[in-house]
Amino acid sequence: MKPRTALAAGAVILLAVTCVRLGFWQLSRLAQKRAWNSAQREALAAPPIDLEGVRADSRWPGVRHRRVRVAGHYDETHQVLLAGRSHGGSPGVHVVTPLRTEDGGAVLVDRGWTFADDAATARPQETAEPGEIIVTGIADSIPAAGGSPWRAIESDTVTLWSVRRPALDSLRSRFPYAVAPFLVRQLPGPGVPDRPVREKPLPLDESMHLSYAVQWFLFALILVAGPPIVAGARRRAGRPGSAESDLEIPKR
């Protein structure tokens, strides 16, 4: 085999192996998403776990991504807007309000989406929910550190901030009481107001990974099988008696 031919063959094999590995990587991603979606369906179907405010700190690893229930009253004088959240193609924010519990602390509740032209500012005071509240939602993690900058919107009779990515260290420093180390994303249900808009968590898209895997495997097949097929066709075309070899160019 000529060096040039050997080099080309080696490059083709390397590309084919890379395509196969990418195909199996897409299949592994598909398996991960299927496992996540299955766990999410089970969590939504399971009975909610009752929490008792910040005393649930030690239970956090066991309730993560689970459906939980917590009772208390909202402190609507201290609220956070999660900026840059869209809904149905419209810009807006998510309203996070501390739910004060019997132990004196608070659990942060994501009460859902509300429209905002600039995707950063809104008036959650207009959707107040006074009195004793029982919140059912999904417990979600909050990064310990490394959040984005905070912006104070109001600081007179109420305190209102806007932030794109909150972190637990900066959150806790802004409240005059202990805050649980997780967020509860409230689910829609009977008795839950229409505004802000609560949503059920959507399943992760699984279909694209299967189609990508098939594409990568096809690329590998084409790389491996294509050159021999083309070479064989050329050899057949050059044999005596073939249609191509029998063609004669007339002399002038």
Phi, psi and omega in degrees: 000131180295148180305320181294320179293319179296320179296318179294319179296319178298319179295320179295316180296318179298316178295321180295317178298320178298317179297320179296317179297320177295324177296315178292329176295319178295324177294324177292322176296322177298316179297320179297315181293323177297319178295318179296314180296322177296316179296323180292319178297319179295319181296320180288331181276338183285154176298144180293148176270126180282128179248160179230064173065216187290347176290354177277004181309312183291341181268357188305312181302330182277344182251358181302129181065014177261161175280127183233165178223133180217144183246151178165197175230146184286138169265092184275006173271351176227107181223158182233136175255121175275108188283159174074033177254130181252160178209117181060030180084000181260144179285154179180194181222162169257137183265120178249121184234133177290133175258107181288132183250174185298332183280003178093348177268202182208149170248128180285129182242122172278105184276003175112188188265144171221150185292142174209123181305316183267005180058028182216328185238146178197177179238086180294346177299336181283350177237049181293150177228081183285166175088184180289133184234140169246116184256129172245128183195189181258127178284127183231152183281158173237129178304141182293325182205174174087023179286178179272169181298149178264151177230123178278125180262316177223147181207031179256264179285336175230161176243120184227127179241161173232132181208145181277312181230099181283156174232154187296322181296317180286330177295310185296331181285350183258358180243142182276022180207168181291142182238132178298152185278027180209168180244142175252116177272107186295138179265152173290155180174180180302132178082355179273128182300156179286334180233135352300164186280115174271145181227146170286145179297135181275145176291152177288145181289123181260332192297323187295327183292323178294317180293321177296320180298315179300318180298315181296319179294322177295319177301317179297317179297318180296318181296321183280314186272338185297306182301315177299322179296316180294318180296319178296321178296323179292320179295317179296325180291333182267357180288146175299139179094348178286161183299322183287320183287335180282349180287130177244137178275117182297139179274145177270000000 
